[in-house]
Structures are given as C-alpha cells and as structure tokens.
Amino acid sequence: MDDLMAARSQMALSLGFHIIFACIGMVMPFFMATSHYFYLKTGDLNHKNLTKAWSKGVAIFFVTGAVSGTMLSFELGLLWPTFMEHAGPIFGMPFSLEGTAFFIEAIAIGFFLYGWDRFNPWFHWITGLIVGISGLASGILVVAANGWMNSPAGFDYVDGKYINIDPIAAMFNDAWFTQALHMTIAAFVATGFAVAGIHALMLLKGRNVAFHIKAFKIAIIFGGVAAIVQPISGDLSAKDIAKRQPAKLAAMESHFETTKRAPLLIGGIPDEKNKSVDYAIEIPGALSFLAHGDFDATVKGLDQIPEENHPPVLVTHLAFQVMVLCGMIMVGLGLLYFFAAWKKRDWISKRWFLMLFIAATPLGFIAVEAGWTVTEVGRQPWILYGYIKTSEAVTPMPGITYSFVVFSLVYLSLSAIVIFLLYRQIKMVPELYTDHGNHSKKPTEPIQ
C-alpha cells in the first residue's frame, strides 16, 4: 500500500467510524425530547424512564463523536497539508461555527442530564431539544464544508492563487443544500431503524414490554417517515450532481457512453476495461428523467470526460446500488409499519413483524456508509473538485501506512468500548428503569 492509498484509507476509516456517531448524535436527542414531552403531558413514567435511558445513550455517543471528530480535524491537516494550505482560509467558517454548535450542545447535555427535579420541567425539556438542534446544526455545517469540496465557490483562482475570498459564498455553495438535506434525512432513517430494531429485539424477548413498545413506536415513526421522504431528496441530489459532477453520475450508473434516452441500471457489475456492464436490468429513459426531468434528455457519459479524471466506476456503482437497495427496503418497512398502525395493530406484537425490523437494524447505517462512499470515491481524482487532485494534496511525510494501522487499532478499541457500554446500558434497562408504581403519576414539581 503506497502512502496515497494509506492516507485515503485512513480518512475513509475515520469518516466511516465518525459518521455513525454523528448521525446518532444528530437524531437521538429528538427521540429523547419526544419521549420527555409525552412524559410531561401524560405523567407516564415509562416515558420518563425511556427519556433517562436514551439520554445516557446520547451522552455516550456525544463523547465518542467528539473524540472521533477531533481526530478527523487533525487528520485533515496532517494527511492533506497542501489542501488545507489553500482551502483552510476559504472554508474555515463552517468549521468555526460547528465548534460553536458543539459547545452549545455540550452545555445543553450537562443541563439536561443533571436538570431532573432541579429546573422547571418545560425549561428542562427545552435544554434537551437544544441538544438536538445544536447537534443537527453541527452536522449541517460539516456537510456544507464537504459540499464546498464538491462544488468550490467563494474565491477567484488567478495565476495559481486563491483570491477575493468570500467565506459566506463558500459555505452556501451550490452543493450544500442538497447534501445537507439528504444527509439529515439519512441520519433520521438510519438512527430510527437502528433504535427501532434494538427495541423490537427486546419486545421479541418479552422484556419490559410497556417500556420497549413506546420506544419502538417513537423510533420507527421518525425512521419510517424519513425513509418515505428520502427518495425526494435523492431525486434532488441526482439532478444536482448531473449538472455539477457528470463524472460522478456516470460512475454511479456505470454510464460509459453519452446517450439520449439513457437507461437506468438496476444492479450489474461494471467492466471498466471493456466499458460495459454485465447482469444489469435496464429501465429505458429512466436515467434521463432522473437526471434532467426528461425521458429523451441526453446524459453525459464517461466517454466525454478525460480518462485520467474518471472516478473508480466499480466501487462507486456498487456503493450506489447498495444505498438504493437499503433505502427501498426501509421505505417498504416504513409503509408496512404505518399500514399496521392504521389497520392491523395486532401485527406489531407478531413475531414475524418484529423480526423484519430486527433484521433491518443495520440497513440505515449501511446505506449511510455506502452513500458517503459514493460522495467521496465518486469525486476522485479530485480532493477539491476541478482544482486540486488528491494525489497533489497528500502529505510528503513517509510512513503513512503505519499511521493507518495505529488509527485502525484506535478506532477498533473505541468501537469495542462503545459496544460494551451500550450493551450494558440496554441490559440494565429492565432492572433500573422498570416502574412498579403508579404509571399515572404526574411529574413532580421542580425546585424553583
């Protein structure tokens, strides 16, 4: 493995690890706030216990996300110094604002965790809501920075220099909205289905049914709604990419030749040497419609792009297919849940029904990882699209392979610790949070 591949692999590992905790950190506080709201309105202690259980999970993911995010920030400078030399002054604003959002989130988490019976109940609830809002803002700001890498803006490039820098224009680049929308909805889908799957497993085991059914319903409503609307944001993203990054779209669809009434490929294995795709199902004109809103539109293929600027087609195409497949399965499960809640409520307690959602537990995060693979690999060979190639930005420092191994071990250790803490937390729920008293009890009055 050469240093360039080692550096790219290290960033891929770091981002792939961090994105899971970032998604959960963006979304779980909203689940927590929803459960807390129901407790304040009804006095149901199962909702209070659920809020407390979820808040401990939020704290675990916040700490892990903070550590992994900090490591990512350092890696940008250590692995890609040429990129940061030129890009830092231009897209530094969203990172600075993300730091502010992070501090607000940290303060709000402290208020929420230690505010029980100390604050006015509704002020306490608001602090939990702020955790979610600030976490969501952090995610959107980071995605805005990534959007700038895909759609550079806010500067003029003259004689090899970046001048007339406008940080606001850089932050609100052409890609930020579609990327932020798609990523935010994906976070709700992934977290919703993961949390619902865990509580479905507890329901299947018959543990603390009243507690887990409430948790399952909150999580799957968020996740199901998000999954159903996600194809809309996906359509917006596809049309945006078709205009800004035709090479990425061509790699996603293994579209080797510029074609009018271009077909959409379902599945298939690209053969980059022979410029063909094997075993794919074609839907005539569908790619033209998705990319340009017209079944007869011409879609630019890789044949009109210099070969040295082609993204890796096999990886990009397969990742895109995995993302879409997982997404469509979750759309189906979301519709199934809402049909069951409307017409077949007894299904929710059936073994086969719960097994479907248990099996779907990892699908959202598989889709997220695949989606980021499409975003990052599909941009290659550029680190800053159209301006700086990844090979030009990598550090000249030797021995990156050893750094990659060390960071891999660190992330594996963090993963093991987080899994252990979450397992212990889930296992302790029946003992710590089961209430044997009056479930109609109203919230206690706070210390004013």
Coordinates of C-alpha atoms in Angstrom, one line a residue:
M1 CA 0.0 0.0 0.0
D2 CA 1.5 3.3 -1.0
D3 CA 1.2 6.5 1.1
L4 CA -1.6 8.0 -1.0
M5 CA -3.7 4.9 -0.6
A6 CA -2.8 4.7 3.1
A7 CA -3.9 8.3 3.6
R8 CA -7.1 7.8 1.7
S9 CA -7.8 4.6 3.6
Q10 CA -7.2 6.3 6.9
M11 CA -9.6 9.1 6.1
A12 CA -12.2 6.6 4.9
L13 CA -11.9 4.6 8.1
S14 CA -12.1 7.8 10.2
L15 CA -15.0 9.2 8.4
G16 CA -16.8 5.8 8.3
F17 CA -16.4 5.5 12.0
H18 CA -17.3 9.1 12.9
I19 CA -20.4 9.3 10.6
I20 CA -22.2 6.6 12.7
F21 CA -21.8 8.6 15.9
A22 CA -22.5 11.9 14.1
C23 CA -25.9 10.5 12.8
I24 CA -26.9 9.2 16.2
G25 CA -25.8 12.5 17.9
M26 CA -27.9 14.5 15.4
V27 CA -31.1 12.4 15.9
M28 CA -31.2 10.6 19.2
P29 CA -31.8 13.9 21.2
F30 CA -35.0 14.4 19.2
F31 CA -36.2 10.9 20.2
M32 CA -35.3 11.7 23.8
A33 CA -37.1 15.1 23.6
T34 CA -40.2 13.4 22.2
S35 CA -40.4 10.8 24.9
H36 CA -39.8 13.6 27.5
Y37 CA -42.7 15.6 26.0
F38 CA -45.0 12.7 26.3
Y39 CA -44.0 12.3 30.0
L40 CA -44.6 15.9 30.8
K41 CA -48.0 15.8 29.0
T42 CA -49.2 12.5 30.4
G43 CA -47.2 11.7 33.5
D44 CA -46.5 8.2 32.2
L45 CA -43.4 7.0 34.0
N46 CA -42.4 4.6 31.2
H47 CA -41.8 7.7 29.1
K48 CA -39.7 9.3 31.9
N49 CA -37.7 6.1 32.2
L50 CA -37.3 5.9 28.5
T51 CA -36.1 9.5 28.4
K52 CA -33.5 8.8 31.0
A53 CA -32.3 5.7 29.3
W54 CA -32.0 7.4 25.9
S55 CA -30.2 10.4 27.5
K56 CA -27.4 8.1 28.7
G57 CA -27.0 6.8 25.2
V58 CA -26.9 10.3 23.9
A59 CA -24.1 11.1 26.3
I60 CA -22.1 8.0 25.3
F61 CA -22.4 8.9 21.6
F62 CA -21.7 12.6 22.2
V63 CA -18.4 11.8 23.8
T64 CA -17.4 9.2 21.2
G65 CA -18.4 11.5 18.4
A66 CA -16.4 14.4 19.9
V67 CA -13.3 12.2 20.1
S68 CA -13.6 10.8 16.6
G69 CA -14.5 14.2 15.1
T70 CA -11.5 15.8 16.7
M71 CA -9.2 13.1 15.2
L72 CA -10.7 13.8 11.8
S73 CA -9.9 17.5 12.1
F74 CA -6.3 16.8 12.9
E75 CA -6.1 14.3 10.0
L76 CA -7.1 16.9 7.5
G77 CA -4.1 18.9 8.4
L78 CA -1.7 16.0 8.9
L79 CA -2.6 14.0 5.8
W80 CA -3.6 16.7 3.3
P81 CA -1.4 19.8 4.1
T82 CA -1.4 21.2 0.6
F83 CA -5.2 21.1 0.5
M84 CA -5.5 22.8 3.9
E85 CA -3.0 25.4 3.0
H86 CA -5.2 26.7 0.2
A87 CA -8.6 25.6 1.4
G88 CA -8.4 26.5 5.1
P89 CA -8.9 30.2 4.7
I90 CA -11.8 29.7 2.3
F91 CA -14.0 27.0 4.0
G92 CA -12.9 27.6 7.6
M93 CA -16.2 29.4 8.6
P94 CA -18.5 26.3 8.7
F95 CA -15.9 24.5 10.9
S96 CA -15.7 27.5 13.2
L97 CA -19.5 27.7 13.5
E98 CA -19.6 23.9 14.0
G99 CA -17.3 24.4 17.0
T100 CA -19.7 26.9 18.5
A101 CA -22.6 24.5 17.9
F102 CA -20.6 21.8 19.6
F103 CA -20.0 23.9 22.7
I104 CA -23.7 24.7 22.9
E105 CA -24.6 21.1 22.6
A106 CA -22.1 20.1 25.4
I107 CA -23.6 22.7 27.8
A108 CA -27.2 21.7 26.9
I109 CA -26.3 18.0 27.6
G110 CA -25.0 18.9 31.0
F111 CA -28.1 20.9 31.8
F112 CA -30.4 18.0 30.7
L113 CA -28.5 15.2 32.4
Y114 CA -28.4 17.0 35.8
G115 CA -31.5 19.0 35.5
W116 CA -34.1 16.5 36.7
D117 CA -36.1 17.9 39.6
R118 CA -33.8 21.0 39.6
F119 CA -35.3 23.0 36.7
N120 CA -38.8 23.9 35.6
P121 CA -40.0 20.8 33.7
W122 CA -40.5 22.7 30.5
F123 CA -37.2 24.5 30.7
H124 CA -35.6 21.1 31.3
W125 CA -37.3 19.8 28.2
I126 CA -36.1 22.7 26.1
T127 CA -32.5 22.0 27.1
G128 CA -32.9 18.5 25.7
L129 CA -34.4 20.0 22.5
I130 CA -31.4 22.3 22.2
V131 CA -29.1 19.3 22.3
G132 CA -30.8 18.0 19.2
I133 CA -30.9 21.4 17.4
S134 CA -27.2 22.1 18.0
G135 CA -26.2 18.6 17.0
L136 CA -28.2 18.9 13.8
A137 CA -26.6 22.3 13.1
S138 CA -23.1 20.7 13.6
G139 CA -23.9 18.1 11.1
I140 CA -25.2 20.5 8.5
L141 CA -22.2 22.8 8.9
V142 CA -19.7 20.0 8.4
V143 CA -21.7 18.8 5.3
A144 CA -21.5 22.4 4.0
A145 CA -17.7 22.1 4.1
N146 CA -17.9 18.8 2.3
G147 CA -20.3 20.4 -0.2
W148 CA -17.6 23.0 -0.9
M149 CA -15.2 20.3 -1.8
N150 CA -17.7 19.0 -4.4
S151 CA -18.7 22.5 -5.6
P152 CA -16.0 25.0 -4.9
A153 CA -17.2 28.6 -4.5
G154 CA -16.3 31.8 -2.8
F155 CA -13.0 32.6 -4.5
D156 CA -11.3 33.5 -7.7
Y157 CA -8.4 31.4 -9.0
V158 CA -5.8 33.5 -10.7
D159 CA -2.3 32.6 -11.6
G160 CA -2.3 29.7 -9.2
K161 CA -3.6 31.8 -6.3
Y162 CA -6.9 31.8 -4.5
I163 CA -8.0 35.5 -4.2
N164 CA -11.2 37.5 -3.5
I165 CA -12.2 35.0 -0.8
D166 CA -15.9 35.1 0.3
P167 CA -16.4 32.7 3.2
I168 CA -20.2 33.1 3.1
A169 CA -20.4 32.2 -0.6
A170 CA -18.0 29.3 0.1
M171 CA -20.3 27.9 2.9
F172 CA -23.5 28.3 0.9
N173 CA -22.1 26.7 -2.2
D174 CA -24.2 25.0 -4.8
A175 CA -24.0 21.6 -3.2
W176 CA -24.6 22.4 0.4
F177 CA -28.4 22.3 0.4
T178 CA -29.0 19.1 -1.4
Q179 CA -26.1 17.3 0.5
A180 CA -27.3 18.7 3.9
L181 CA -30.9 17.7 3.2
H182 CA -30.0 14.2 2.0
M183 CA -27.6 13.6 4.9
T184 CA -30.0 14.9 7.6
I185 CA -32.9 12.7 6.4
A186 CA -30.5 9.8 6.1
A187 CA -29.4 10.3 9.7
F188 CA -33.1 10.1 10.8
V189 CA -33.6 7.0 8.7
A190 CA -30.5 5.2 10.0
T191 CA -30.9 6.1 13.7
G192 CA -34.7 5.4 13.6
F193 CA -34.4 1.9 12.2
A194 CA -31.4 1.0 14.3
V195 CA -33.1 2.1 17.6
A196 CA -36.4 0.5 16.5
G197 CA -34.6 -2.7 15.7
I198 CA -33.0 -2.9 19.1
H199 CA -36.3 -2.3 20.9
A200 CA -38.0 -4.8 18.6
L201 CA -35.5 -7.4 19.8
M202 CA -36.4 -6.6 23.4
L203 CA -40.1 -6.9 22.6
L204 CA -39.4 -10.3 21.0
K205 CA -37.8 -11.4 24.2
G206 CA -40.8 -10.2 26.2
R207 CA -38.7 -7.9 28.3
N208 CA -40.4 -4.8 29.8
V209 CA -43.0 -4.7 27.0
A210 CA -44.6 -1.4 28.0
F211 CA -41.2 0.4 28.0
H212 CA -40.0 -1.0 24.8
I213 CA -43.2 -0.7 22.8
K214 CA -43.2 3.1 23.4
A215 CA -39.5 3.3 22.4
F216 CA -40.1 1.2 19.3
K217 CA -43.0 3.4 18.2
I218 CA -41.2 6.7 18.6
A219 CA -38.1 5.4 16.7
I220 CA -39.9 3.8 13.8
I221 CA -42.3 6.8 13.3
F222 CA -39.2 9.1 12.9
G223 CA -37.3 6.5 10.8
G224 CA -40.3 5.5 8.7
V225 CA -41.4 9.0 7.8
A226 CA -37.8 9.9 6.9
A227 CA -37.4 6.8 4.8
I228 CA -40.5 7.5 2.8
V229 CA -39.5 11.1 2.0
Q230 CA -35.8 10.3 1.4
P231 CA -36.3 9.4 -2.3
I232 CA -37.4 13.0 -2.9
S233 CA -34.1 14.4 -1.6
G234 CA -32.3 11.6 -3.6
D235 CA -34.0 12.9 -6.7
L236 CA -32.9 16.4 -6.0
S237 CA -29.4 15.2 -5.4
A238 CA -29.3 13.3 -8.6
K239 CA -30.4 16.3 -10.7
D240 CA -27.8 18.5 -8.9
I241 CA -25.0 16.0 -9.5
A242 CA -25.9 15.7 -13.1
K243 CA -25.3 19.4 -13.6
R244 CA -22.2 19.8 -11.3
Q245 CA -20.4 16.5 -11.4
P246 CA -21.4 14.5 -14.5
A247 CA -18.4 12.2 -14.0
K248 CA -19.8 11.1 -10.6
L249 CA -23.3 10.5 -12.0
A250 CA -21.7 8.5 -14.8
A251 CA -19.8 6.4 -12.3
M252 CA -22.8 5.9 -10.1
E253 CA -24.7 4.5 -13.1
S254 CA -21.8 2.9 -15.0
H255 CA -22.8 5.2 -17.8
F256 CA -19.8 4.8 -20.2
E257 CA -21.3 6.4 -23.3
T258 CA -23.1 9.6 -23.8
T259 CA -26.7 8.6 -24.6
K260 CA -30.0 10.1 -25.4
R261 CA -32.9 8.4 -23.5
A262 CA -30.3 6.9 -21.2
P263 CA -31.4 3.8 -19.3
L264 CA -31.3 3.4 -15.5
L265 CA -29.4 0.4 -14.4
I266 CA -30.5 -1.8 -11.6
G267 CA -27.7 -4.0 -10.3
G268 CA -25.0 -5.0 -12.7
I269 CA -21.2 -5.4 -12.5
P270 CA -19.2 -2.8 -14.4
D271 CA -16.4 -3.8 -16.7
E272 CA -14.2 -0.7 -16.8
K273 CA -11.8 -2.3 -19.3
N274 CA -14.4 -3.1 -21.9
K275 CA -16.7 -0.1 -21.0
S276 CA -19.7 -2.4 -20.3
V277 CA -22.0 -3.6 -17.5
D278 CA -22.9 -7.2 -17.0
Y279 CA -26.0 -8.6 -15.4
A280 CA -27.8 -5.3 -15.1
I281 CA -31.6 -4.6 -15.5
E282 CA -32.2 -1.6 -17.7
I283 CA -35.2 0.8 -17.5
P284 CA -35.2 2.8 -20.8
G285 CA -35.1 6.5 -20.4
A286 CA -35.2 6.5 -16.6
L287 CA -31.7 7.9 -16.1
S288 CA -32.5 10.8 -18.5
F289 CA -35.6 11.5 -16.5
L290 CA -33.9 11.3 -13.1
A291 CA -31.0 13.4 -14.2
H292 CA -32.8 16.1 -16.3
G293 CA -36.6 15.5 -15.8
D294 CA -37.0 14.5 -19.5
F295 CA -37.1 10.9 -20.7
D296 CA -35.5 12.0 -24.0
A297 CA -32.7 14.1 -22.5
T298 CA -29.0 13.3 -23.3
V299 CA -27.0 12.1 -20.3
K300 CA -23.2 12.8 -20.4
G301 CA -21.1 9.6 -20.2
L302 CA -17.5 8.9 -19.2
D303 CA -16.6 9.0 -22.9
Q304 CA -16.7 12.8 -22.8
I305 CA -14.5 13.1 -19.7
P306 CA -10.7 12.6 -19.9
E307 CA -9.8 9.2 -18.7
E308 CA -7.4 10.5 -16.0
N309 CA -10.4 12.2 -14.4
H310 CA -12.6 9.1 -14.3
P311 CA -13.7 8.1 -10.8
P312 CA -13.4 4.4 -9.8
V313 CA -16.5 3.1 -11.5
L314 CA -16.9 -0.3 -9.8
V315 CA -16.7 1.0 -6.3
T316 CA -19.0 4.0 -7.0
H317 CA -21.6 1.9 -8.8
L318 CA -21.8 -0.9 -6.3
A319 CA -21.9 1.6 -3.4
F320 CA -24.8 3.5 -5.1
Q321 CA -26.7 0.2 -5.7
V322 CA -26.3 -0.8 -2.1
M323 CA -27.5 2.6 -0.9
V324 CA -30.6 2.5 -3.1
L325 CA -31.4 -1.1 -2.2
C326 CA -31.2 -0.5 1.5
G327 CA -33.2 2.7 1.1
M328 CA -36.0 1.0 -0.8
I329 CA -36.3 -1.9 1.8
M330 CA -36.7 0.7 4.5
V331 CA -39.3 2.6 2.5
G332 CA -41.2 -0.7 2.3
L333 CA -40.9 -1.4 6.0
G334 CA -41.9 2.2 6.9
L335 CA -45.1 1.8 4.8
L336 CA -45.7 -1.6 6.4
Y337 CA -45.5 -0.1 9.9
F338 CA -47.9 2.7 9.1
F339 CA -50.3 0.3 7.5
A340 CA -50.1 -1.9 10.6
A341 CA -50.7 1.1 12.9
W342 CA -53.7 2.1 10.8
K343 CA -55.4 -1.2 10.0
K344 CA -53.6 -4.1 11.6
R345 CA -52.4 -3.1 15.1
D346 CA -52.1 -6.7 16.3
W347 CA -49.3 -7.2 13.8
I348 CA -47.0 -5.1 16.0
S349 CA -46.9 -7.9 18.5
K350 CA -46.3 -10.7 16.0
R351 CA -43.0 -12.4 15.8
W352 CA -42.7 -12.1 12.0
F353 CA -43.3 -8.4 12.2
L354 CA -40.7 -7.8 14.8
M355 CA -38.2 -10.0 13.0
L356 CA -38.4 -7.8 9.9
F357 CA -37.4 -4.7 11.9
I358 CA -34.7 -6.6 13.8
A359 CA -33.2 -7.7 10.5
A360 CA -33.4 -4.1 9.3
T361 CA -31.4 -2.7 12.3
P362 CA -28.1 -2.1 10.4
L363 CA -29.6 -1.2 7.0
G364 CA -29.8 2.6 7.6
F365 CA -26.1 2.8 8.5
I366 CA -25.1 0.5 5.7
A367 CA -26.9 3.0 3.4
V368 CA -25.1 5.9 5.0
E369 CA -21.7 4.3 4.6
A370 CA -22.5 3.4 1.0
G371 CA -23.7 7.0 0.3
W372 CA -20.6 8.6 1.7
T373 CA -18.5 6.1 -0.4
V374 CA -20.4 7.4 -3.5
T375 CA -19.8 11.0 -2.4
E376 CA -16.1 10.7 -1.8
V377 CA -15.0 8.0 -4.2
G378 CA -17.2 9.5 -6.9
R379 CA -15.3 12.8 -6.6
Q380 CA -11.9 11.2 -7.3
P381 CA -9.4 12.0 -8.5
W382 CA -10.2 15.4 -7.0
I383 CA -10.0 16.5 -3.4
L384 CA -11.2 19.9 -4.4
Y385 CA -13.3 19.3 -7.5
G386 CA -11.7 20.8 -10.6
Y387 CA -8.8 22.5 -8.7
I388 CA -6.7 20.2 -6.6
K389 CA -6.2 16.5 -7.2
T390 CA -6.0 14.1 -4.2
S391 CA -2.5 12.9 -5.3
E392 CA -1.3 16.6 -5.2
A393 CA -2.6 17.2 -1.7
V394 CA -1.3 14.2 0.2
T395 CA 1.5 14.8 2.7
P396 CA 5.1 14.1 1.6
M397 CA 5.8 12.6 5.0
P398 CA 6.6 8.9 4.6
G399 CA 5.3 6.0 6.7
I400 CA 1.5 6.8 6.4
T401 CA 0.9 3.1 6.3
Y402 CA 2.0 2.8 10.0
S403 CA -0.3 5.7 10.9
F404 CA -3.2 3.9 9.2
V405 CA -2.5 0.8 11.2
V406 CA -2.4 2.7 14.5
F407 CA -5.5 4.7 13.8
S408 CA -7.3 1.4 12.8
L409 CA -6.4 -0.1 16.2
V410 CA -7.6 3.1 18.0
Y411 CA -11.0 3.0 16.2
L412 CA -11.4 -0.7 16.8
S413 CA -10.8 -0.1 20.5
L414 CA -13.3 2.8 20.6
S415 CA -15.8 0.6 18.8
A416 CA -15.4 -2.2 21.4
I417 CA -15.7 0.2 24.3
V418 CA -18.9 1.8 22.9
I419 CA -20.5 -1.6 22.1
F420 CA -19.7 -2.7 25.7
L421 CA -21.2 0.4 27.2
L422 CA -24.3 0.3 25.1
Y423 CA -24.8 -3.4 25.7
R424 CA -24.5 -2.8 29.5
Q425 CA -27.0 0.1 29.2
I426 CA -29.5 -1.9 27.3
K427 CA -29.1 -4.9 29.6
M428 CA -29.6 -2.7 32.7
V429 CA -32.8 -1.1 31.4
P430 CA -35.3 -3.7 32.8
E431 CA -33.6 -3.6 36.3
L432 CA -33.0 0.2 36.5
Y433 CA -36.0 1.7 34.7
T434 CA -38.9 -0.6 35.3
D435 CA -41.5 1.2 37.4
H436 CA -43.7 -0.9 39.7
G437 CA -45.7 2.1 41.0
N438 CA -48.5 4.3 39.7
H439 CA -48.0 5.0 36.0
S440 CA -50.5 7.8 36.1
K441 CA -48.3 9.9 38.4
K442 CA -47.7 13.4 37.2
P443 CA -44.3 15.0 37.1
T444 CA -43.0 16.2 40.4
E445 CA -42.8 20.0 40.9
P446 CA -39.3 21.3 40.4
I447 CA -37.2 23.3 42.7
Q448 CA -37.8 26.9 41.6

